[in-house]
PDB file of C-alpha atoms in Angstrom:
ATOM      1  CA  MET X   1     -17.088  -2.832   6.478  1.00 43.00           C
ATOM      2  CA  LEU X   2     -15.338  -0.315   4.407  1.00 51.00           C
ATOM      3  CA  THR X   3     -11.784  -0.081   5.860  1.00 65.00           C
ATOM      4  CA  VAL X   4      -8.675  -2.096   5.903  1.00 69.00           C
ATOM      5  CA  SER X   5      -8.603  -1.757   9.674  1.00 72.00           C
ATOM      6  CA  GLU X   6     -12.095  -2.943  10.216  1.00 78.00           C
ATOM      7  CA  ILE X   7     -11.299  -5.904   8.096  1.00 83.00           C
ATOM      8  CA  LEU X   8      -7.987  -6.715   9.903  1.00 82.00           C
ATOM      9  CA  HIS X   9     -10.229  -6.341  13.507  1.00 86.00           C
ATOM     10  CA  LYS X  10     -12.547  -8.910  12.236  1.00 89.00           C
ATOM     11  CA  LEU X  11     -10.110 -11.401  11.015  1.00 91.00           C
ATOM     12  CA  LYS X  12      -8.150 -11.049  14.252  1.00 91.00           C
ATOM     13  CA  ALA X  13     -11.364 -11.794  16.111  1.00 93.00           C
ATOM     14  CA  GLU X  14     -11.902 -14.860  14.039  1.00 94.00           C
ATOM     15  CA  GLY X  15      -8.204 -16.143  14.969  1.00 95.00           C
ATOM     16  CA  TYR X  16      -5.989 -14.546  12.200  1.00 94.00           C
ATOM     17  CA  THR X  17      -3.459 -13.168  14.590  1.00 91.00           C
ATOM     18  CA  VAL X  18      -0.202 -13.591  12.795  1.00 89.00           C
ATOM     19  CA  ASP X  19       1.024 -10.625  10.849  1.00 85.00           C
ATOM     20  CA  PHE X  20       2.642 -11.789   7.591  1.00 84.00           C
ATOM     21  CA  ASN X  21       4.744  -9.843   5.316  1.00 77.00           C
ATOM     22  CA  LEU X  22       5.884 -10.875   1.644  1.00 71.00           C
ATOM     23  CA  GLN X  23       9.165 -11.860   0.584  1.00 68.00           C
ATOM     24  CA  ASP X  24      10.058 -12.733  -3.084  1.00 63.00           C
ATOM     25  CA  ASN X  25       9.295 -16.644  -2.587  1.00 70.00           C
ATOM     26  CA  CYS X  26       7.477 -16.868   0.640  1.00 75.00           C
ATOM     27  CA  LEU X  27       5.626 -15.238   3.489  1.00 81.00           C
ATOM     28  CA  ILE X  28       7.343 -14.578   6.639  1.00 77.00           C
ATOM     29  CA  CYS X  29       6.436 -13.602  10.111  1.00 76.00           C
ATOM     30  CA  HIS X  30       9.179 -11.371  11.669  1.00 61.00           C
ATOM     31  CA  GLY X  31       7.766 -12.227  15.101  1.00 63.00           C
ATOM     32  CA  ASN X  32       9.072 -15.716  15.181  1.00 63.00           C
ATOM     33  CA  SER X  33      10.795 -15.930  12.113  1.00 75.00           C
ATOM     34  CA  LEU X  34       8.374 -18.216  10.626  1.00 83.00           C
ATOM     35  CA  GLU X  35       8.440 -18.778   6.647  1.00 85.00           C
ATOM     36  CA  LEU X  36       5.559 -20.119   4.694  1.00 88.00           C
ATOM     37  CA  HIS X  37       6.513 -21.473   1.398  1.00 88.00           C
ATOM     38  CA  PRO X  38       3.744 -21.468  -1.407  1.00 87.00           C
ATOM     39  CA  ASP X  39       2.864 -25.180  -0.717  1.00 90.00           C
ATOM     40  CA  GLU X  40       2.525 -24.494   2.992  1.00 90.00           C
ATOM     41  CA  PHE X  41      -0.553 -22.099   3.206  1.00 91.00           C
ATOM     42  CA  ALA X  42      -3.815 -21.463   1.887  1.00 91.00           C
ATOM     43  CA  VAL X  43      -5.870 -18.255   1.104  1.00 90.00           C
ATOM     44  CA  ASP X  44      -8.944 -18.417   2.946  1.00 91.00           C
ATOM     45  CA  ALA X  45     -10.456 -15.136   2.007  1.00 88.00           C
ATOM     46  CA  VAL X  46      -9.283 -11.903  -0.026  1.00 84.00           C
ATOM     47  CA  TYR X  47     -10.548  -8.497   0.739  1.00 82.00           C
ATOM     48  CA  ARG X  48      -9.814  -5.883  -2.269  1.00 74.00           C
ATOM     49  CA  PHE X  49     -10.197  -2.234  -1.765  1.00 68.00           C
ATOM     50  CA  GLU X  50     -10.115  -0.306  -4.895  1.00 58.00           C
ATOM     51  CA  GLY X  51      -8.587   3.118  -5.330  1.00 53.00           C
ATOM     52  CA  ALA X  52     -10.815   6.128  -5.556  1.00 50.00           C
ATOM     53  CA  SER X  53      -9.060   7.650  -8.554  1.00 46.00           C
ATOM     54  CA  ASP X  54      -7.440   4.887 -10.315  1.00 48.00           C
ATOM     55  CA  PRO X  55      -7.351   0.995 -10.514  1.00 46.00           C
ATOM     56  CA  ASP X  56      -3.744   0.986  -9.566  1.00 49.00           C
ATOM     57  CA  ASP X  57      -4.575   2.362  -6.375  1.00 52.00           C
ATOM     58  CA  GLU X  58      -5.434  -0.714  -4.061  1.00 61.00           C
ATOM     59  CA  ALA X  59      -4.897  -2.357  -0.896  1.00 69.00           C
ATOM     60  CA  VAL X  60      -5.577  -6.182  -0.785  1.00 77.00           C
ATOM     61  CA  VAL X  61      -5.897  -8.100   2.524  1.00 83.00           C
ATOM     62  CA  TYR X  62      -5.401 -11.609   2.739  1.00 86.00           C
ATOM     63  CA  ALA X  63      -6.634 -14.146   5.286  1.00 91.00           C
ATOM     64  CA  ILE X  64      -3.849 -17.074   5.309  1.00 91.00           C
ATOM     65  CA  SER X  65      -4.010 -20.127   7.111  1.00 93.00           C
ATOM     66  CA  SER X  66      -1.502 -23.102   7.508  1.00 93.00           C
ATOM     67  CA  SER X  67      -2.311 -26.542   8.570  1.00 92.00           C
ATOM     68  CA  LYS X  68       1.336 -27.419   8.816  1.00 91.00           C
ATOM     69  CA  HIS X  69       2.497 -24.862  10.986  1.00 90.00           C
ATOM     70  CA  GLN X  70      -0.907 -24.593  12.710  1.00 92.00           C
ATOM     71  CA  VAL X  71      -1.206 -20.737  12.288  1.00 92.00           C
ATOM     72  CA  LYS X  72      -3.535 -18.051  10.865  1.00 94.00           C
ATOM     73  CA  GLY X  73      -2.844 -14.746  10.231  1.00 91.00           C
ATOM     74  CA  THR X  74      -3.264 -11.691   7.622  1.00 89.00           C
ATOM     75  CA  LEU X  75      -1.321 -10.291   4.755  1.00 84.00           C
ATOM     76  CA  VAL X  76      -1.767  -6.676   3.666  1.00 79.00           C
ATOM     77  CA  ASN X  77      -0.432  -5.942   0.283  1.00 72.00           C
ATOM     78  CA  ALA X  78       0.724  -2.471  -0.594  1.00 56.00           C
ATOM     79  CA  TYR X  79      -0.929   0.110  -2.613  1.00 49.00           C
ATOM     80  CA  GLY X  80      -0.354   0.202  -6.107  1.00 49.00           C
ATOM     81  CA  ILE X  81       2.999   0.999  -7.307  1.00 43.00           C
ATOM     82  CA  TYR X  82       3.995  -0.562  -3.985  1.00 51.00           C
ATOM     83  CA  SER X  83       2.890  -4.179  -5.229  1.00 52.00           C
ATOM     84  CA  ASP X  84       6.145  -6.487  -4.828  1.00 49.00           C
ATOM     85  CA  ASN X  85       7.913  -8.457  -7.540  1.00 52.00           C
ATOM     86  CA  LEU X  86       7.014 -12.082  -6.717  1.00 58.00           C
ATOM     87  CA  THR X  87       7.643 -15.443  -7.758  1.00 59.00           C
ATOM     88  CA  ALA X  88       5.406 -17.448 -10.220  1.00 63.00           C
ATOM     89  CA  ASP X  89       4.567 -20.153  -7.539  1.00 70.00           C
ATOM     90  CA  LEU X  90       3.735 -17.486  -4.769  1.00 70.00           C
ATOM     91  CA  VAL X  91       1.735 -15.377  -7.115  1.00 66.00           C
ATOM     92  CA  LYS X  92      -0.295 -18.622  -7.797  1.00 73.00           C
ATOM     93  CA  ALA X  93      -0.478 -19.388  -4.048  1.00 77.00           C
ATOM     94  CA  LEU X  94      -2.011 -15.941  -3.248  1.00 75.00           C
ATOM     95  CA  LYS X  95      -4.750 -16.212  -6.178  1.00 73.00           C
ATOM     96  CA  GLU X  96      -8.119 -15.261  -4.785  1.00 62.00           C
ATOM     97  CA  PRO X  97     -10.310 -18.263  -3.856  1.00 65.00           C
ATOM     98  CA  ALA X  98     -14.074 -18.469  -4.944  1.00 58.00           C
ATOM     99  CA  GLY X  99     -16.415 -16.066  -3.156  1.00 56.00           C
ATOM    100  CA  SER X 100     -13.757 -13.855  -1.664  1.00 54.00           C
ATOM    101  CA  GLU X 101     -15.194 -10.294  -1.107  1.00 56.00           C
ATOM    102  CA  ALA X 102     -14.369  -7.014  -2.541  1.00 52.00           C
ATOM    103  CA  LYS X 103     -14.659  -3.561  -0.548  1.00 51.00           C
ATOM    104  CA  GLU X 104     -14.534  -0.107  -2.001  1.00 46.00           C
ATOM    105  CA  PRO X 105     -14.304   3.172  -0.304  1.00 43.00           C
ATOM    106  CA  ALA X 106     -17.513   4.620   0.700  1.00 39.00           C
ATOM    107  CA  SER X 107     -17.385   7.610  -1.864  1.00 37.00           C
ATOM    108  CA  VAL X 108     -15.126   8.608  -4.846  1.00 38.00           C
ATOM    109  CA  PRO X 109     -13.509  12.199  -4.790  1.00 40.00           C
ATOM    110  CA  HIS X 110     -15.361  14.516  -7.302  1.00 38.00           C
ATOM    111  CA  PHE X 111     -11.875  15.216  -8.998  1.00 43.00           C
ATOM    112  CA  ALA X 112     -11.327  11.646  -9.690  1.00 42.00           C
ATOM    113  CA  ASN X 113     -12.799  11.390 -13.301  1.00 41.00           C
ATOM    114  CA  GLU X 114     -11.353  15.130 -14.008  1.00 49.00           C
ATOM    115  CA  ARG X 115      -7.613  14.558 -14.250  1.00 57.00           C
ATOM    116  CA  VAL X 116      -5.473  13.411 -17.120  1.00 71.00           C
ATOM    117  CA  LEU X 117      -2.780  11.208 -16.095  1.00 74.00           C
ATOM    118  CA  ASP X 118      -0.194  11.505 -18.829  1.00 79.00           C
ATOM    119  CA  ALA X 119       0.227  14.430 -21.246  1.00 85.00           C
ATOM    120  CA  PRO X 120       3.128  16.751 -22.757  1.00 88.00           C
ATOM    121  CA  ILE X 121       2.791  18.980 -19.742  1.00 89.00           C
ATOM    122  CA  LEU X 122       0.653  18.445 -16.644  1.00 86.00           C
ATOM    123  CA  THR X 123       0.131  21.103 -13.683  1.00 89.00           C
ATOM    124  CA  MET X 124      -1.062  19.813 -10.248  1.00 87.00           C
ATOM    125  CA  ASP X 125      -2.493  22.040  -7.330  1.00 90.00           C
ATOM    126  CA  LEU X 126      -1.829  19.244  -4.621  1.00 93.00           C
ATOM    127  CA  ALA X 127      -2.926  21.768  -1.596  1.00 93.00           C
ATOM    128  CA  ALA X 128      -6.116  22.184  -3.414  1.00 91.00           C
ATOM    129  CA  LEU X 129      -6.221  18.247  -3.830  1.00 89.00           C
ATOM    130  CA  ILE X 130      -5.573  17.529  -0.106  1.00 93.00           C
ATOM    131  CA  ASN X 131      -8.161  19.894   0.977  1.00 92.00           C
ATOM    132  CA  GLN X 132     -11.022  18.286  -1.157  1.00 87.00           C
ATOM    133  CA  ILE X 133      -9.592  14.633   0.135  1.00 86.00           C
ATOM    134  CA  LYS X 134     -10.264  15.820   3.576  1.00 89.00           C
ATOM    135  CA  GLN X 135     -13.891  16.915   2.882  1.00 85.00           C
ATOM    136  CA  GLU X 136     -14.969  13.153   1.302  1.00 76.00           C
ATOM    137  CA  GLN X 137     -16.705  10.396   3.070  1.00 68.00           C
ATOM    138  CA  ALA X 138     -13.718   8.082   1.893  1.00 68.00           C
ATOM    139  CA  TRP X 139     -11.061  10.060   3.984  1.00 79.00           C
ATOM    140  CA  ALA X 140     -13.298  10.120   7.022  1.00 76.00           C
ATOM    141  CA  SER X 141     -13.961   6.196   6.455  1.00 66.00           C
ATOM    142  CA  THR X 142     -10.341   4.783   5.907  1.00 71.00           C
ATOM    143  CA  ASP X 143      -7.188   5.186   7.327  1.00 77.00           C
ATOM    144  CA  ARG X 144      -5.434   6.001   4.124  1.00 78.00           C
ATOM    145  CA  THR X 145      -5.866   6.882   0.698  1.00 80.00           C
ATOM    146  CA  SER X 146      -3.884   7.062  -2.530  1.00 78.00           C
ATOM    147  CA  HIS X 147      -4.389   9.005  -5.886  1.00 80.00           C
ATOM    148  CA  THR X 148      -2.328   8.441  -8.953  1.00 80.00           C
ATOM    149  CA  MET X 149      -1.273  12.017 -10.147  1.00 84.00           C
ATOM    150  CA  TYR X 150       0.793  10.984 -13.052  1.00 85.00           C
ATOM    151  CA  LYS X 151       1.428   7.703 -14.869  1.00 82.00           C
ATOM    152  CA  ASN X 152       3.532   6.353 -17.864  1.00 83.00           C
ATOM    153  CA  ASP X 153       5.910   3.918 -18.850  1.00 81.00           C
ATOM    154  CA  GLY X 154       9.052   5.659 -17.298  1.00 86.00           C
ATOM    155  CA  MET X 155       7.447   7.411 -14.248  1.00 88.00           C
ATOM    156  CA  ARG X 156       4.746   7.299 -11.612  1.00 87.00           C
ATOM    157  CA  MET X 157       3.456   9.865  -9.153  1.00 89.00           C
ATOM    158  CA  MET X 158       1.129   9.326  -6.174  1.00 87.00           C
ATOM    159  CA  LEU X 159      -0.355  11.662  -3.633  1.00 90.00           C
ATOM    160  CA  MET X 160      -0.545   9.325  -0.339  1.00 89.00           C
ATOM    161  CA  GLY X 161      -2.633  10.132   2.810  1.00 91.00           C
ATOM    162  CA  LEU X 162      -2.478   8.312   6.075  1.00 91.00           C
ATOM    163  CA  HIS X 163      -4.318   9.030   9.188  1.00 92.00           C
ATOM    164  CA  ALA X 164      -2.351   8.963  12.594  1.00 94.00           C
ATOM    165  CA  GLY X 165      -1.128   5.523  13.046  1.00 91.00           C
ATOM    166  CA  ALA X 166      -1.735   4.143   9.649  1.00 87.00           C
ATOM    167  CA  GLU X 167       0.900   2.061   8.357  1.00 85.00           C
ATOM    168  CA  LEU X 168       2.498   0.977   4.912  1.00 83.00           C
ATOM    169  CA  LYS X 169       3.995  -2.449   5.938  1.00 77.00           C
ATOM    170  CA  LYS X 170       7.240  -3.472   4.594  1.00 78.00           C
ATOM    171  CA  HIS X 171       7.674  -3.852   0.964  1.00 78.00           C
ATOM    172  CA  THR X 172       9.741  -3.106  -1.835  1.00 79.00           C
ATOM    173  CA  ALA X 173       9.549  -0.807  -5.021  1.00 80.00           C
ATOM    174  CA  PRO X 174      10.795  -1.858  -8.454  1.00 78.00           C
ATOM    175  CA  GLY X 175      12.310   1.422  -9.360  1.00 85.00           C
ATOM    176  CA  ILE X 176      14.212   4.367  -7.408  1.00 92.00           C
ATOM    177  CA  ILE X 177      11.813   6.223  -5.351  1.00 93.00           C
ATOM    178  CA  SER X 178      11.384   9.749  -3.894  1.00 96.00           C
ATOM    179  CA  VAL X 179       9.123  10.647  -0.705  1.00 97.00           C
ATOM    180  CA  GLN X 180       8.082  14.286  -0.215  1.00 97.00           C
ATOM    181  CA  VAL X 181       6.203  15.105   3.141  1.00 98.00           C
ATOM    182  CA  LEU X 182       3.610  17.809   2.320  1.00 97.00           C
ATOM    183  CA  GLU X 183       1.631  17.631   5.383  1.00 97.00           C
ATOM    184  CA  GLY X 184       2.266  16.163   8.841  1.00 97.00           C
ATOM    185  CA  ASN X 185       5.090  13.827  10.240  1.00 98.00           C
ATOM    186  CA  ILE X 186       5.962  10.218   8.646  1.00 98.00           C
ATOM    187  CA  GLU X 187       8.598   7.606   9.976  1.00 97.00           C
ATOM    188  CA  PHE X 188      10.334   5.943   7.075  1.00 97.00           C
ATOM    189  CA  SER X 189      12.311   2.824   8.014  1.00 95.00           C
ATOM    190  CA  THR X 190      14.573   0.392   6.335  1.00 94.00           C
ATOM    191  CA  GLU X 191      16.199  -2.616   7.655  1.00 91.00           C
ATOM    192  CA  ASN X 192      19.228  -0.531   8.654  1.00 93.00           C
ATOM    193  CA  GLU X 193      17.941   3.122   9.303  1.00 95.00           C
ATOM    194  CA  THR X 194      14.859   4.998  10.616  1.00 97.00           C
ATOM    195  CA  VAL X 195      14.320   8.750   9.496  1.00 97.00           C
ATOM    196  CA  HIS X 196      11.320  11.012  10.395  1.00 97.00           C
ATOM    197  CA  LEU X 197      10.375  13.341   7.689  1.00 97.00           C
ATOM    198  CA  SER X 198       7.984  16.352   8.287  1.00 97.00           C
ATOM    199  CA  LYS X 199       6.716  19.220   5.877  1.00 96.00           C
ATOM    200  CA  ASP X 200       8.823  20.099   3.245  1.00 95.00           C
ATOM    201  CA  GLN X 201      11.425  17.332   3.365  1.00 97.00           C
ATOM    202  CA  LEU X 202      12.367  14.703   0.996  1.00 97.00           C
ATOM    203  CA  LEU X 203      14.131  11.456   0.845  1.00 97.00           C
ATOM    204  CA  THR X 204      15.200   9.203  -1.660  1.00 97.00           C
ATOM    205  CA  LEU X 205      15.529   5.398  -1.873  1.00 96.00           C
ATOM    206  CA  GLN X 206      17.060   3.082  -4.487  1.00 93.00           C
ATOM    207  CA  ALA X 207      14.911   0.271  -6.054  1.00 87.00           C
ATOM    208  CA  GLY X 208      14.637  -2.933  -4.290  1.00 82.00           C
ATOM    209  CA  VAL X 209      15.152  -1.882  -0.667  1.00 89.00           C
ATOM    210  CA  PRO X 210      12.594  -3.121   1.864  1.00 87.00           C
ATOM    211  CA  HIS X 211      11.070  -0.271   3.779  1.00 89.00           C
ATOM    212  CA  ARG X 212       7.843   0.521   5.874  1.00 89.00           C
ATOM    213  CA  VAL X 213       6.041   3.726   6.580  1.00 92.00           C
ATOM    214  CA  VAL X 214       4.175   4.991   9.788  1.00 94.00           C
ATOM    215  CA  ALA X 215       2.147   8.381   9.894  1.00 96.00           C
ATOM    216  CA  LEU X 216       2.992   9.962  13.438  1.00 97.00           C
ATOM    217  CA  GLU X 217       0.294  12.197  12.606  1.00 97.00           C
ATOM    218  CA  GLU X 218      -2.235  12.974   9.713  1.00 97.00           C
ATOM    219  CA  SER X 219       0.006  13.170   6.810  1.00 97.00           C
ATOM    220  CA  PHE X 220       0.220  13.521   3.334  1.00 97.00           C
ATOM    221  CA  PHE X 221       2.950  12.845   0.874  1.00 96.00           C
ATOM    222  CA  LEU X 222       4.014  12.644  -2.790  1.00 96.00           C
ATOM    223  CA  LEU X 223       5.666   9.424  -3.781  1.00 93.00           C
ATOM    224  CA  THR X 224       7.561   9.532  -7.152  1.00 93.00           C
ATOM    225  CA  MET X 225       9.022   6.376  -8.900  1.00 90.00           C
ATOM    226  CA  ALA X 226      11.304   6.032 -11.620  1.00 90.00           C
ATOM    227  CA  LEU X 227      10.201   2.830 -13.663  1.00 78.00           C
ATOM    228  CA  THR X 228      12.766   0.816 -15.857  1.00 64.00           C
ATOM    229  CA  THR X 229      11.369   0.662 -19.344  1.00 47.00           C
ATOM    230  CA  ALA X 230      12.093  -2.536 -21.004  1.00 43.00           C
ATOM    231  CA  GLY X 231      13.623  -2.008 -24.689  1.00 41.00           C
ATOM    232  CA  LYS X 232      14.508   1.571 -23.972  1.00 42.00           C
ATOM    233  CA  SER X 233      17.873   2.909 -23.370  1.00 41.00           C
TER     234      SER X 233
END
């Protein structure tokens, strides 16, 4: 089982039917407004999907159960720089149990070890990278991919690819982001607004605003995030 969707299908068949999302201090289920606080649930299993080009590019699927509320469900934590700012109690509650499983993509793109992620000047051929990703087994066997293009204390840039129907579930980013669509068509939603972005369109979003992304067709976009560097003006 190499893909996030396969793991979710497996867990659903085992009774993990609720779709959980992260809040700062609890898990929530939008379907019935249920909130699970750190002392009200257990992590039964964790499936970690390491990114093909950088350890920061990852997805984590949690199998969650709560005897208090008699529910079982799944939580998918977002890729890399999409990870949420959580309280210490919630981080502790989401600690991986012994025996949890880790899954990696079927193959690593050939360019993964050839790129420098921080330098005084960098050039990137995004079209060539997208074409190469499409030839890789990892792209054929998963519903998404992510590759860090640039990373330092002040900014990160990530090339994201989503097959049609793939979703980045509701999450927040710790810095201002921009999303520039390179191929395809995506739906970008906040709590108050939904916009459709197609090739050559771009949006910006302030830090800390909850949002989700759904690919309406096979899509690639460049995500850029400005990070606040502690101790620097």
